[in-house]
Short mmCIF file of C-alpha atoms and ligand atoms in Angstrom, two decimals:
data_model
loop_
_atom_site.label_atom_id
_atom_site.label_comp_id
_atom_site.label_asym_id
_atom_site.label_seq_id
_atom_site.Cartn_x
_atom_site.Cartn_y
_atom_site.Cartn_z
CA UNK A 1 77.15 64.67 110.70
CA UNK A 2 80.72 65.15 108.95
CA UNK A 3 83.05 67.17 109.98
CA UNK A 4 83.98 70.49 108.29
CA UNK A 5 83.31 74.53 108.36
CA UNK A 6 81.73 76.28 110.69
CA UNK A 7 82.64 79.60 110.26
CA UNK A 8 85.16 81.52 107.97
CA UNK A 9 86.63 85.25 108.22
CA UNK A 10 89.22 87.50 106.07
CA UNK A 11 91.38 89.67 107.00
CA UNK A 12 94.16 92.06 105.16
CA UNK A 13 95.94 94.77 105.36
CA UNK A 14 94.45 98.50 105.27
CA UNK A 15 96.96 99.54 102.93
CA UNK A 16 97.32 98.87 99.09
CA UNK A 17 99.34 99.68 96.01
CA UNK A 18 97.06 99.93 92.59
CA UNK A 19 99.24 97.88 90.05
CA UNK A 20 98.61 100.94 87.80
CA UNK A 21 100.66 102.57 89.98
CA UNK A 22 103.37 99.53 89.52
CA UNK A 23 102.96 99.18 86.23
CA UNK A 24 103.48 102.93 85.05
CA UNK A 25 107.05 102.82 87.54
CA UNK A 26 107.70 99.82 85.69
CA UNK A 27 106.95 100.55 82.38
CA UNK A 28 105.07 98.01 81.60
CA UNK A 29 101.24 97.77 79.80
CA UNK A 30 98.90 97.75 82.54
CA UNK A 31 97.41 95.27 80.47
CA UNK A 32 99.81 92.38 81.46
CA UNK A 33 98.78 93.00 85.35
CA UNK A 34 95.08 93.32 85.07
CA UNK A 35 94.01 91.29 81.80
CA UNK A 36 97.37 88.87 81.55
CA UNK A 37 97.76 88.23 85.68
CA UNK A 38 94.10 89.18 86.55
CA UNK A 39 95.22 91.63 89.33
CA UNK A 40 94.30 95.14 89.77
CA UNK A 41 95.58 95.98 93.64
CA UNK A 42 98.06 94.45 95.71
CA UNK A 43 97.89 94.39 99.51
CA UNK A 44 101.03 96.00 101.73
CA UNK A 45 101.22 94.90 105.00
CA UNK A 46 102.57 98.15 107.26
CA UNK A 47 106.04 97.81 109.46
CA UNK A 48 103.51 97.11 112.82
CA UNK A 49 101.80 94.23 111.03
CA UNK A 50 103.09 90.47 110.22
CA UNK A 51 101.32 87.21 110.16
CA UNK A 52 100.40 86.90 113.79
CA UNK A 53 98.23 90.72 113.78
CA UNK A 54 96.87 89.43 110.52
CA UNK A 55 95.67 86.03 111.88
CA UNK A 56 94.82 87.35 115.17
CA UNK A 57 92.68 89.90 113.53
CA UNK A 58 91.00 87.28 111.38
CA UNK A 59 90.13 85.15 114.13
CA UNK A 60 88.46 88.01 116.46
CA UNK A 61 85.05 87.99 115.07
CA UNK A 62 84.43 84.12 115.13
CA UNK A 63 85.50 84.14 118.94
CA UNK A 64 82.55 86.77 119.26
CA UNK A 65 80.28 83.64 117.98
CA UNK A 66 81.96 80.18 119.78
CA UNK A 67 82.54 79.65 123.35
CA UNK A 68 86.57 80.57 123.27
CA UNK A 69 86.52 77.45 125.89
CA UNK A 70 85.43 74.83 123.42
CA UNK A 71 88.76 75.78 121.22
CA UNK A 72 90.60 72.66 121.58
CA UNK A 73 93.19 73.31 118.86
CA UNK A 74 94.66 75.79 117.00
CA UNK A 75 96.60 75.14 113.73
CA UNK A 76 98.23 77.88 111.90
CA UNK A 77 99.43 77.60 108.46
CA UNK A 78 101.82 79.95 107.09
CA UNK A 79 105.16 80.19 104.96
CA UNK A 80 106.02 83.73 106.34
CA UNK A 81 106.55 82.42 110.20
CA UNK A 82 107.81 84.93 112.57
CA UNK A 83 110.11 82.68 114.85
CA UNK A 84 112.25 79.16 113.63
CA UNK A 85 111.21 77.58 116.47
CA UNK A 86 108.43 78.90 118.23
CA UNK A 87 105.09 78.83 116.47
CA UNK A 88 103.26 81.90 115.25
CA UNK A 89 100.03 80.52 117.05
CA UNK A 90 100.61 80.90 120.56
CA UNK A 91 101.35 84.70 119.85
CA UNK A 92 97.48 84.40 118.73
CA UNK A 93 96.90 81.96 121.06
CA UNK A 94 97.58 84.72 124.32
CA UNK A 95 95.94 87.63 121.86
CA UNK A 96 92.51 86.03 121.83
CA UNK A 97 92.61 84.67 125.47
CA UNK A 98 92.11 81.15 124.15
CA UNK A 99 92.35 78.45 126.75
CA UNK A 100 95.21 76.61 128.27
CA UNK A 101 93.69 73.19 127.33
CA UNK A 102 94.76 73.63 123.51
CA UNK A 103 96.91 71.99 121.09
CA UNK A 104 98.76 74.31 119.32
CA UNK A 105 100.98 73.98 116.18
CA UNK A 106 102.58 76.11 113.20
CA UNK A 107 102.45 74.09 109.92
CA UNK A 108 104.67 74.51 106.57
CA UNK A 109 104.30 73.65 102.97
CA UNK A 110 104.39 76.61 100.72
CA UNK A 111 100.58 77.47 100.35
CA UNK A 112 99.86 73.84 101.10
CA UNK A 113 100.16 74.17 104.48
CA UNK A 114 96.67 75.54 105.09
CA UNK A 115 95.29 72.90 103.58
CA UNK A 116 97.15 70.29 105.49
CA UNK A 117 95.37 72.30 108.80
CA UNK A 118 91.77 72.11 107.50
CA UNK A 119 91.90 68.53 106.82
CA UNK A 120 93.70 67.23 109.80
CA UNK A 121 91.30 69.73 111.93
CA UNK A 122 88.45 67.97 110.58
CA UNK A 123 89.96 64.28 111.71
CA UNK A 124 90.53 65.47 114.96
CA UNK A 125 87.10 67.29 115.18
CA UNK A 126 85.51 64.31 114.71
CA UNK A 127 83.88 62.63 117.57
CA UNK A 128 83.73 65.48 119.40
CA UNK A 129 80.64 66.83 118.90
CA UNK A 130 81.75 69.76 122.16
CA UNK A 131 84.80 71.06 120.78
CA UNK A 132 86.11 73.59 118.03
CA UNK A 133 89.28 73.89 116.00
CA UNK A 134 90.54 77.30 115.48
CA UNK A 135 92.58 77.33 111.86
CA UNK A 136 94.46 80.59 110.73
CA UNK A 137 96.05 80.52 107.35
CA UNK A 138 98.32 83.86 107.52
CA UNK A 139 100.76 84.72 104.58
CA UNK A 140 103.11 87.68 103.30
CA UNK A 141 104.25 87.15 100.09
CA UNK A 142 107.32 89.08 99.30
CA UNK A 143 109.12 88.73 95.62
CA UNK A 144 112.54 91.06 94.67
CA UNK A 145 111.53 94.79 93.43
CA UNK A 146 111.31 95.03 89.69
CA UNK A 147 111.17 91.03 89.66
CA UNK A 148 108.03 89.48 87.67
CA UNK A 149 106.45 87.90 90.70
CA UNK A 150 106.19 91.32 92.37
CA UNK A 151 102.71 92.23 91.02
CA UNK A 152 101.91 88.80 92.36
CA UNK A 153 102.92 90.23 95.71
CA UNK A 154 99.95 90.43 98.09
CA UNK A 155 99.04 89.52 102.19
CA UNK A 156 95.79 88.36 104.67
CA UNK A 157 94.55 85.90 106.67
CA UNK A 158 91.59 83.52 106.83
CA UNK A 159 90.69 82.05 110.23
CA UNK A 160 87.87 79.27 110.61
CA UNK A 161 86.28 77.46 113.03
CA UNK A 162 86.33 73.50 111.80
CA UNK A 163 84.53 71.00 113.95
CA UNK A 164 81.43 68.30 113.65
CA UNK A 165 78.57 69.95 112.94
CA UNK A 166 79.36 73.04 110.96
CA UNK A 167 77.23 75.41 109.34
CA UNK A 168 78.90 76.02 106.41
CA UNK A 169 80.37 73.16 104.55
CA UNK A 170 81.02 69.23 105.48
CA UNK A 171 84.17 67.95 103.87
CA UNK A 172 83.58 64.60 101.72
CA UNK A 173 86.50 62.42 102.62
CA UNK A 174 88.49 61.55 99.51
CA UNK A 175 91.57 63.28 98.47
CA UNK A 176 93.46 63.20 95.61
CA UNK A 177 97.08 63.83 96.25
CA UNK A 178 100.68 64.02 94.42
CA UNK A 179 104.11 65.29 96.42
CA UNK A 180 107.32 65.58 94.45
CA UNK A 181 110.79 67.41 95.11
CA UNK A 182 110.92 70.39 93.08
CA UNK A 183 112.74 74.10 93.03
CA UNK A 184 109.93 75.94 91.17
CA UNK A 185 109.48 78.26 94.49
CA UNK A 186 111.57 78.12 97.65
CA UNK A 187 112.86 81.12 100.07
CA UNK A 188 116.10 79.80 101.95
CA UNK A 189 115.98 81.26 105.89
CA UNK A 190 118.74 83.72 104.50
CA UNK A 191 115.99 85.48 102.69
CA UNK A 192 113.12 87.50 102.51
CA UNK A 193 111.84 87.37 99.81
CA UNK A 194 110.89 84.16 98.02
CA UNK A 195 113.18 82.49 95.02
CA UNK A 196 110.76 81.35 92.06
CA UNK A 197 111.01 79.78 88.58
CA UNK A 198 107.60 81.74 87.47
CA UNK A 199 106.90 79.45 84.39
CA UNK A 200 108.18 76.37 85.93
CA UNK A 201 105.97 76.83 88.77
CA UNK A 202 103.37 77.77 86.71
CA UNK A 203 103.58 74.49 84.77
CA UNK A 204 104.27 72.62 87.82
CA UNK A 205 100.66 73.75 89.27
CA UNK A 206 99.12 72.73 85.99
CA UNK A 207 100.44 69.17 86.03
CA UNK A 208 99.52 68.68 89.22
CA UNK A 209 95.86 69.94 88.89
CA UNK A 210 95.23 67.06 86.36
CA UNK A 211 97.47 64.54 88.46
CA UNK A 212 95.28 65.21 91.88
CA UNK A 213 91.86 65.19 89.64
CA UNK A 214 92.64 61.79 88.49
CA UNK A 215 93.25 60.40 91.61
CA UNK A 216 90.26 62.03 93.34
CA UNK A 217 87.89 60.83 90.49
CA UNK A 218 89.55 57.04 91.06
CA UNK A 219 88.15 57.22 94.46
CA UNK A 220 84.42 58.93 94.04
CA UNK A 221 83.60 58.27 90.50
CA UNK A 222 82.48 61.96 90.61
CA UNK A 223 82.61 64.20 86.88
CA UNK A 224 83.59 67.90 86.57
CA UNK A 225 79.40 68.39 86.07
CA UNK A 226 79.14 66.80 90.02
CA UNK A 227 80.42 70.51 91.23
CA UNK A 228 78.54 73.86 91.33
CA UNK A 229 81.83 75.50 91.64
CA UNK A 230 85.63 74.77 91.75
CA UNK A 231 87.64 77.09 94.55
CA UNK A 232 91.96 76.83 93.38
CA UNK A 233 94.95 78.37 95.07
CA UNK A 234 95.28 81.85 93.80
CA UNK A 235 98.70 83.20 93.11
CA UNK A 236 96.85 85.56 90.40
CA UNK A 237 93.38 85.04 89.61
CA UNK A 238 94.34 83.62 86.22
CA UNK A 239 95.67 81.18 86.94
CA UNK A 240 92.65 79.64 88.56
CA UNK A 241 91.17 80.33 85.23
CA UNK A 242 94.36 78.47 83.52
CA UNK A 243 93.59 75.57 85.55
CA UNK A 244 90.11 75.03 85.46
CA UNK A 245 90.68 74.69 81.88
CA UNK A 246 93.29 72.10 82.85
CA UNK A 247 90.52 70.31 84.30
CA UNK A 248 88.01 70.38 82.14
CA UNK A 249 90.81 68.44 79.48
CA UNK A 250 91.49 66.04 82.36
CA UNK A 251 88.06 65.20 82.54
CA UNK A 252 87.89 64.83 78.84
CA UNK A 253 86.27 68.26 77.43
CA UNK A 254 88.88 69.06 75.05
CA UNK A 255 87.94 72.83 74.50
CA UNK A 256 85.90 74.45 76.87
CA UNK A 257 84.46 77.70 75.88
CA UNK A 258 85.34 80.79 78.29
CA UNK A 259 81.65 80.90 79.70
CA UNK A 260 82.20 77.22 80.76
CA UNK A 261 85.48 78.33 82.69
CA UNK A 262 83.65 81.74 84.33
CA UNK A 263 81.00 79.69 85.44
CA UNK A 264 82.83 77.33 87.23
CA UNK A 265 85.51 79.86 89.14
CA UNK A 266 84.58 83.41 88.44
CA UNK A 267 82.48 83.93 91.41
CA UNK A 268 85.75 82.91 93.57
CA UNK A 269 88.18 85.52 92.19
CA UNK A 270 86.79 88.90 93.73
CA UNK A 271 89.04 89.50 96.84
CA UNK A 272 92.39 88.26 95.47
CA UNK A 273 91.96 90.21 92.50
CA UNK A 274 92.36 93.04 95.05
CA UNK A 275 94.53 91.68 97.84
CA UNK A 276 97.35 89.56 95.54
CA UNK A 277 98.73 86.19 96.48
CA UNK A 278 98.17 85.84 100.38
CA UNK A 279 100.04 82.21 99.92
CA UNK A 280 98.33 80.13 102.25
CA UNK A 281 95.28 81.95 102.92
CA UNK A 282 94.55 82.26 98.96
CA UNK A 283 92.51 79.30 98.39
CA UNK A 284 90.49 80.45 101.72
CA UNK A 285 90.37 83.41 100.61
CA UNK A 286 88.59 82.50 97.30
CA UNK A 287 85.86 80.16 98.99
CA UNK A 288 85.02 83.14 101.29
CA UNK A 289 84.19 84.90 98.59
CA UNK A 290 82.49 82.65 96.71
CA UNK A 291 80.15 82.26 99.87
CA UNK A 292 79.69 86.20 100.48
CA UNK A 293 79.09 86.97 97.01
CA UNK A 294 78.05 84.34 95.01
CA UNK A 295 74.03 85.41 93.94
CA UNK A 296 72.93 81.98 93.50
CA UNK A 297 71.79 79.69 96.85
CA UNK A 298 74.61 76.93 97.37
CA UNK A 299 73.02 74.78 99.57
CA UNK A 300 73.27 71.27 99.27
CA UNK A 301 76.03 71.94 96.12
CA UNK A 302 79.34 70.29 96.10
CA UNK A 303 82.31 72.53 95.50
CA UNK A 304 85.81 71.33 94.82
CA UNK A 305 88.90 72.95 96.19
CA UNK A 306 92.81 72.29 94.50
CA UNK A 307 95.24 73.71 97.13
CA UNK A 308 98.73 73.55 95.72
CA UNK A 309 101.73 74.63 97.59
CA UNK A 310 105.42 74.83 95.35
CA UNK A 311 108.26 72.47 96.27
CA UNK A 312 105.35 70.81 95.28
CA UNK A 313 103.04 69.05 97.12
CA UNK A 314 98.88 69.18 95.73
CA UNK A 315 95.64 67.92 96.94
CA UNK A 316 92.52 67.86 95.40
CA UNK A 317 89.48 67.26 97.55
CA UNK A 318 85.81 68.26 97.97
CA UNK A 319 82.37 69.70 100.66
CA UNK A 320 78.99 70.22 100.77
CA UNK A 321 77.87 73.39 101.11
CA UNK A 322 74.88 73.51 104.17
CA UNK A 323 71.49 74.75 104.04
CA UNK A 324 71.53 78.01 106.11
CA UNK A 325 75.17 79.04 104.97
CA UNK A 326 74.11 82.36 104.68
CA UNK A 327 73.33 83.50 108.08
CA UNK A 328 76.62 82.78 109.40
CA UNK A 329 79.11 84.63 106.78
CA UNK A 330 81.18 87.82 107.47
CA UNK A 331 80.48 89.47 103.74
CA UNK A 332 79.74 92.86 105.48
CA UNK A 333 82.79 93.06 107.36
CA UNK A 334 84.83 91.55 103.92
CA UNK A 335 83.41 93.96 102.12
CA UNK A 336 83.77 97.07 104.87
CA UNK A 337 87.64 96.33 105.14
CA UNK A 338 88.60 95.83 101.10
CA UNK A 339 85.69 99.20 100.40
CA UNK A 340 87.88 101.32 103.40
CA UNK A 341 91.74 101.07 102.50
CA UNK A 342 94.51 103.37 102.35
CA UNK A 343 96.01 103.83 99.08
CA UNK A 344 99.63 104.17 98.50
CA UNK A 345 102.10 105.49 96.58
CA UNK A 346 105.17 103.88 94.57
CA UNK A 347 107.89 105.64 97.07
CA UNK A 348 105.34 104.79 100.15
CA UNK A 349 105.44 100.74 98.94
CA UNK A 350 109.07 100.77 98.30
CA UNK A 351 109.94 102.71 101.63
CA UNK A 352 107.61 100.18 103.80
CA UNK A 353 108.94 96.95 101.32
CA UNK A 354 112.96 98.02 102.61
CA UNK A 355 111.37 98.51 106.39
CA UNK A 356 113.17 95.30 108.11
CA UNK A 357 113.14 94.49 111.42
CA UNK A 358 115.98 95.01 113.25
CA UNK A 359 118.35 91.83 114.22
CA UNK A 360 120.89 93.50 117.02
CA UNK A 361 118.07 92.33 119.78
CA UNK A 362 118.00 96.31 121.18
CA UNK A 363 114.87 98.00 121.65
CA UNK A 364 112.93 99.11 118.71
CA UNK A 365 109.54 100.58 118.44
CA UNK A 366 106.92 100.66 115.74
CA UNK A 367 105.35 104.03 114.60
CA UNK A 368 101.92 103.37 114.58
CA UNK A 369 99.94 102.54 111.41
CA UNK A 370 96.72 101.63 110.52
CA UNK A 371 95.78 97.98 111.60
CA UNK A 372 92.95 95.49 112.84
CA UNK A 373 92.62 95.12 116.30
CA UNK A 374 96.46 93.68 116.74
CA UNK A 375 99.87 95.36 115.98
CA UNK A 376 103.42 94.39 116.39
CA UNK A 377 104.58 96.90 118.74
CA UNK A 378 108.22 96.02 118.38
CA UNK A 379 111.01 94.06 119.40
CA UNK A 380 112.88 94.22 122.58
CA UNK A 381 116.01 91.42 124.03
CA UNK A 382 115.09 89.77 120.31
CA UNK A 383 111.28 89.01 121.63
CA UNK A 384 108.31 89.90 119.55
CA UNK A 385 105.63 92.30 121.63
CA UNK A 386 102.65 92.80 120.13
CA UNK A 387 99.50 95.15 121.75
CA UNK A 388 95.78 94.98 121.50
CA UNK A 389 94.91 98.62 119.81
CA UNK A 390 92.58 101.10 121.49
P1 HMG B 401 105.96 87.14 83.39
O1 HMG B 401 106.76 86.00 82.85
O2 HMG B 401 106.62 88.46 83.51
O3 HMG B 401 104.63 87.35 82.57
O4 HMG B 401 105.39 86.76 84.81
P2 HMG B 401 104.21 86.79 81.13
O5 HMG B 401 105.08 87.37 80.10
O6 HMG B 401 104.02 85.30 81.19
O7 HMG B 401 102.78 87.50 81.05
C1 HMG B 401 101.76 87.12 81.92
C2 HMG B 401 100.47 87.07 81.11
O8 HMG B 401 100.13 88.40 80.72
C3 HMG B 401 100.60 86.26 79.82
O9 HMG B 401 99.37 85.61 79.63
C4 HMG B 401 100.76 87.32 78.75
O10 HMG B 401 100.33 86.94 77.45
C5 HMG B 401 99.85 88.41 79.32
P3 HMG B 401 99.31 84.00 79.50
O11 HMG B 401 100.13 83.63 78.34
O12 HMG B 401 99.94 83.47 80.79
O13 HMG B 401 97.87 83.67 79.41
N1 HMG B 401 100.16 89.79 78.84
C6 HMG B 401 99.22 90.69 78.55
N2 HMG B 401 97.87 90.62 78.58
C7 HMG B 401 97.17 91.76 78.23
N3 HMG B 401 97.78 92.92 77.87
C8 HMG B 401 99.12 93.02 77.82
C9 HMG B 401 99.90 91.87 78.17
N4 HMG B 401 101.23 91.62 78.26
C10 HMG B 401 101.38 90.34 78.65
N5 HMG B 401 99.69 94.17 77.47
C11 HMG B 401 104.73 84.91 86.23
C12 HMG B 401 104.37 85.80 85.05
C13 HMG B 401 103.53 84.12 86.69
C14 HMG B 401 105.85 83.94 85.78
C15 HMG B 401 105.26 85.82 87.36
O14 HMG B 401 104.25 86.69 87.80
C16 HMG B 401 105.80 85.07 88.55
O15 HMG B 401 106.94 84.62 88.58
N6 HMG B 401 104.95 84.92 89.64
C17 HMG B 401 105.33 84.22 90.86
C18 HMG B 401 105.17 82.73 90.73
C19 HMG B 401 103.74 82.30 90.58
O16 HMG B 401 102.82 83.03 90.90
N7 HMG B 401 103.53 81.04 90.12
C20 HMG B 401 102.19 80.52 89.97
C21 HMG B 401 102.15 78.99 90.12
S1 HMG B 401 103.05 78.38 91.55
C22 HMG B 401 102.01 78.76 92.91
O17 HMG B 401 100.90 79.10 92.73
C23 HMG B 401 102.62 78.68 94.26
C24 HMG B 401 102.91 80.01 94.94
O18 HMG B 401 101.70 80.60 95.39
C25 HMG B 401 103.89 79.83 96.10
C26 HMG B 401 103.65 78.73 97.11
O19 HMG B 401 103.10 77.67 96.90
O20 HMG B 401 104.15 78.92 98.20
C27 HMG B 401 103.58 81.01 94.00
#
């Protein structure tokens, strides 16, 4: 058996701004955000969450279903990291009571990152038919107010269990890949929120899209027909829409038709339509969804996933979707936690988007908001605390 996914569950925050709401403080057609972007809500993390409650909280209900002393690993992706040295994961790691015996790492490459963790979870995985890799993909993403990522803005998690005989999907082993230096979206450690040049990067993802097909299609011989469906990285759901159309000419089909697009990638755009860019988790975050919600039985299909992450660095690679999928997906819980969210207002959004955590290193404490099971309690002798919640 191949190594791959076991298990896969979402998490984001309980708070939201409707990009009606932005739009009509911006003064601009609502039009642009929900027909030109794709968006219609964007998730707002509160002060007492950050990428450690949000991965933590993601993770919880798979430990209800794997023996937390078979977790051999844990890699967490992110580009929103909480420490420049010490990694994000072994906050989580002490959260879920996971076992000494574990490897764990943070990795970074823009929204790459997570992608980097799934595939080198499944090498290690392999062989070892007793153990499971824990991978958390946890993002904030952050643009300038009044700047025209900010409707783009958006956080969650996905957490998975990868190891060799999973019940969801195998991973097929080629990969088609392209790195190159570029400045099309970088955040220096000066800043919080991310530097981007939108149309640049946009272009950028495009090219890379057909770059990463044509290598993948050098190694299997496969044809855009070969895959059910096509999961991409989802800074805005249109652009997965943008690309698949950039596929389709890279495999030759000059013109597809707007049915041929929605059949390939609608079913994968639900939750980010509502939760905005969660950066690393995003390409997750669609295949969760196409799994929960998708009406059609995927078993035995092949779906292919493009994970791109600016600065750039883009792989394109493929799974196999397993028979029995369905009785091991978190779609109730998905759909409990985007169905039950607090909904804010412009001055609420702004007021929690200038919250920063203080840098003096004194004691501060968060007010309590609503969360998952984890909050950041606060910050005392500059060290992170964080707190189960009753
Ligand atoms: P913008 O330049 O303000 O928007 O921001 P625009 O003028 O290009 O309009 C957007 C779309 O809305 C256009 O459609 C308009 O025609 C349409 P398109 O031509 O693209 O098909 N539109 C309307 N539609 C209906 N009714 C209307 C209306 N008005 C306009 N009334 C931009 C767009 C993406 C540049 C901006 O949001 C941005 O800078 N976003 C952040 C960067 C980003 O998301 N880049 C995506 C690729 S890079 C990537 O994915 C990596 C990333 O996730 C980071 C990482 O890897 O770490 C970002």
């Amino acid at each position: 058996m191949k190594t791959g996914i076991d298990l896969i569950s979402f998490y984001t925050s309980r708070y939201f701004l409707p990009l009606q709401t932005l739009a009509d403080k911006r003064g601009v057609d609502v039009g642009k955000f929900h027909v030109g972007l794709g968006q219609e809500r964007m998730a707002v993390p509160p002060p007492d969450e950050d990428v450690v409650t949000m991965a933590a909280s993601a993770a919880k209900p798979l430990l209800d279903k794997v023996d937390k002393s078979s977790v051999s690993l844990l890699l967490f992706a992110t580009e929103s990291g909480v420490d420049q040295s010490k990694a994000a994961g072994l906050f989580v790691h002490k959260l879920l009571g996971l076992p000494s015996r574990c490897r764990v790492v943070e990795l970074k490459e823009a929204c790459y990152s997570g992608t980097a963790a799934f595939r080198f979870a499944a090498a290690l995985m392999e062989g070892r038919p007793e153990e499971n890799a824990l991978v958390i993909c946890s993002d904030i993403a952050r643009y300038d107010l009044g700047s025209p990522g900010e409707p783009t803005q958006g956080c969650g998690a996905v957490a998975a269990i990868v190891n060799a005989a999973p019940r969801l999907l195998t991973f097929d082993d080629a990969s088609g890949l392209h790195a190159e230096d570029v400045m099309d979206f970088w955040r220096p450690n000066y800043r919080d929120e991310a530097l981007v040049d939108g149309k640049y990067s946009a272009k950028m993802y495009l090219n890379i899209v057909a770059l990463t097909w044509t290598h993948y299609v050098e190694q299997t011989g496969l044809d855009v027909d070969d895959f059910e469906r096509i999961c991409y990285h989802l800074p805005f759901t249109n652009m997965a829409r943008k690309a698949q159309a950039q596929l389709f000419r890279a495999a030759g089909i000059k013109r597809p038709s707007d049915a041929q697009i929605d059949e390939k990638v609608a079913q994968t755009l639900g939750y980010n339509r509502l939760t905005g860019n969660c950066y690393t988790a995003s390409l997750y975050e669609g295949f969760a969804c196409l799994l929960d919600t998708c009406e059609a039985d995927l078993s035995g299909k092949r779906i292919g996933f493009f994970s791109y992450g600016s600065g750039c660095m883009g792989e394109f690679f493929s799974g196999v979707v397993q028979d029995g999928y369905r009785a091991h997906l978190f779609a109730d819980n998905h759909k409990a936690l985007l169905d039950n969210r607090l909904e804010l207002s412009y001055q609420a959004y702004e007021d929690i988007f200038n919250l920063k955590v203080p840098e003096d290193g004194w004691e501060y404490v968060f007010a309590q908001y609503r969360t998952g099971p984890f909050r950041f309690g606060g910050v005392s002798d500059h060290k992170r605390h964080y707190e189960e919640v009753e």
